[in-house]
Amino acid sequence: MDKREYQRRRETLMQHIGEDGMAVLSAAPERPRNRDVHHPYRQDSDFWYLTGFTEPDAVAVFVPGREQGQYILFSRERDAERETWEGRTIGQDAAVSEYGADDAFPIDDIDEILPGLMEGRDKVYCAMGADPDFDQRLIGWVNALRARARAGVKAPLEYVSLEHIVHEMRLVKSKAEVALMREAARVTAAAHERLLGVIRPGLFEYQVEAELLYDFRRHNGEPAYPIIAGSGANACVLHYISNSDELAEGDLILIDAGVEMNGYAADITRTFPVSGRFTEEQRLIYQLVLDAQRAALAEVRPGNHWNAAHEAATRVLAEGMVELGLLSGSVDEVIESGDYRQFFMHRTGHWLGMDVHDVGDYKVDGHWRELEPGMALTVEPGLYIPPGSDVDPRWQGIGVRIEDNCVITRDGHENLTEAAPKSIEAIEAAMGGG
Ligand code: GLY
Ligand code: MN
Ligand code: MN
């Protein structure tokens, strides 16, 4: 990502904050796994979005209009001994020269310096509640300043949500962000497509997961969320991640996996027949979900509201469920009563970006949000009929979801994940079962 893009984001943020406010944002904390081992580090998305800085132990401070510099970055000091173990630290010089900070200080000096940066400002914009330990420190800095009120020091009176501003910014993607998302989508779609030549009875679900990990890592990415590879009835468990079972002849396998590359996520689901050919029942359910997805995709365009895709998918699925005898009653009744939720229990999508379930409000002033160019979302209807459902046994154990990633354009949308095959003919032909 170009340095100037981070600079532009910070300028936009400063305009929102105004000269009576200032903002303090902490890097994500490191999380211990056990003893000397930490979980792999992932920067907080808001912090990354505004700074491009991916080290832990950092605090970014934004003070609009401050003459000596508006953007101040506290971070680890370079230390030869630690660098022997952990590799290069960015340090204060590069924080200024490479990351665009106006001023940079060692994180260990923050208690002495930060209260002074708050002086004279009314509001502190912060992510209160995200990290309770950091909240305590922030309150401590403000209180340190308030304690000097009798000496004429003006301390901030108000804490204001920083997330609301940053999340509205993140919701609408720039050209450069869309390019990164396109790349994550391309790698993910190719990984799903490659599975068509790999999946066969006798393989284990974790081996399917391993194939995806191989494709993600060899592109310098990693899974944006735990990979779901659920065969047979496991496909009906929405967050199935144990991926421990053997793929059996005649089953479907539902694969929900997306790479994160350069901080941006893809999120694709495909459902394939283990033996290369759908059974009659699987074919009917699969085609129904695909029809619902196509109906939903047709609603993904500027000016339409967020929920239009979900409403379209729900109607198609409800019609199909009634027609196949999975539900009784009229289509309108099934929708109004919510009966369809027995087999379609999640929503049709979510915002997508740096986080797989990305930030941004879905409603504004109580109304579903209108889609605008640059917004990115998933479209992912599904139908899940677990064993023991109150339907003809021939449907039981079938679970199907089909998920694509879209960016709203001026006159419709770009489907970033189109390259991952999803028609019955394409899947069967690629698996040699057609
Ligand atoms: N992979 C998470 C989701 O589809 O929402
Ligand atoms: Mn998904
Ligand atoms: Mn999703």
Coordinates of C-alpha atoms in Angstrom, one line a residue, residues 10 21 32 50 165 224 229 241 369:
R10 CA -4.8 10.2 8.6
G21 CA -9.9 16.8 19.9
P32 CA 0.6 -15.5 25.0
L50 CA -4.2 4.4 9.7
I165 CA -15.1 7.4 12.3
A224 CA -8.3 -15.1 7.2
A229 CA -13.9 -28.5 5.6
I241 CA -13.5 -26.5 12.2
R369 CA -28.0 1.0 4.5

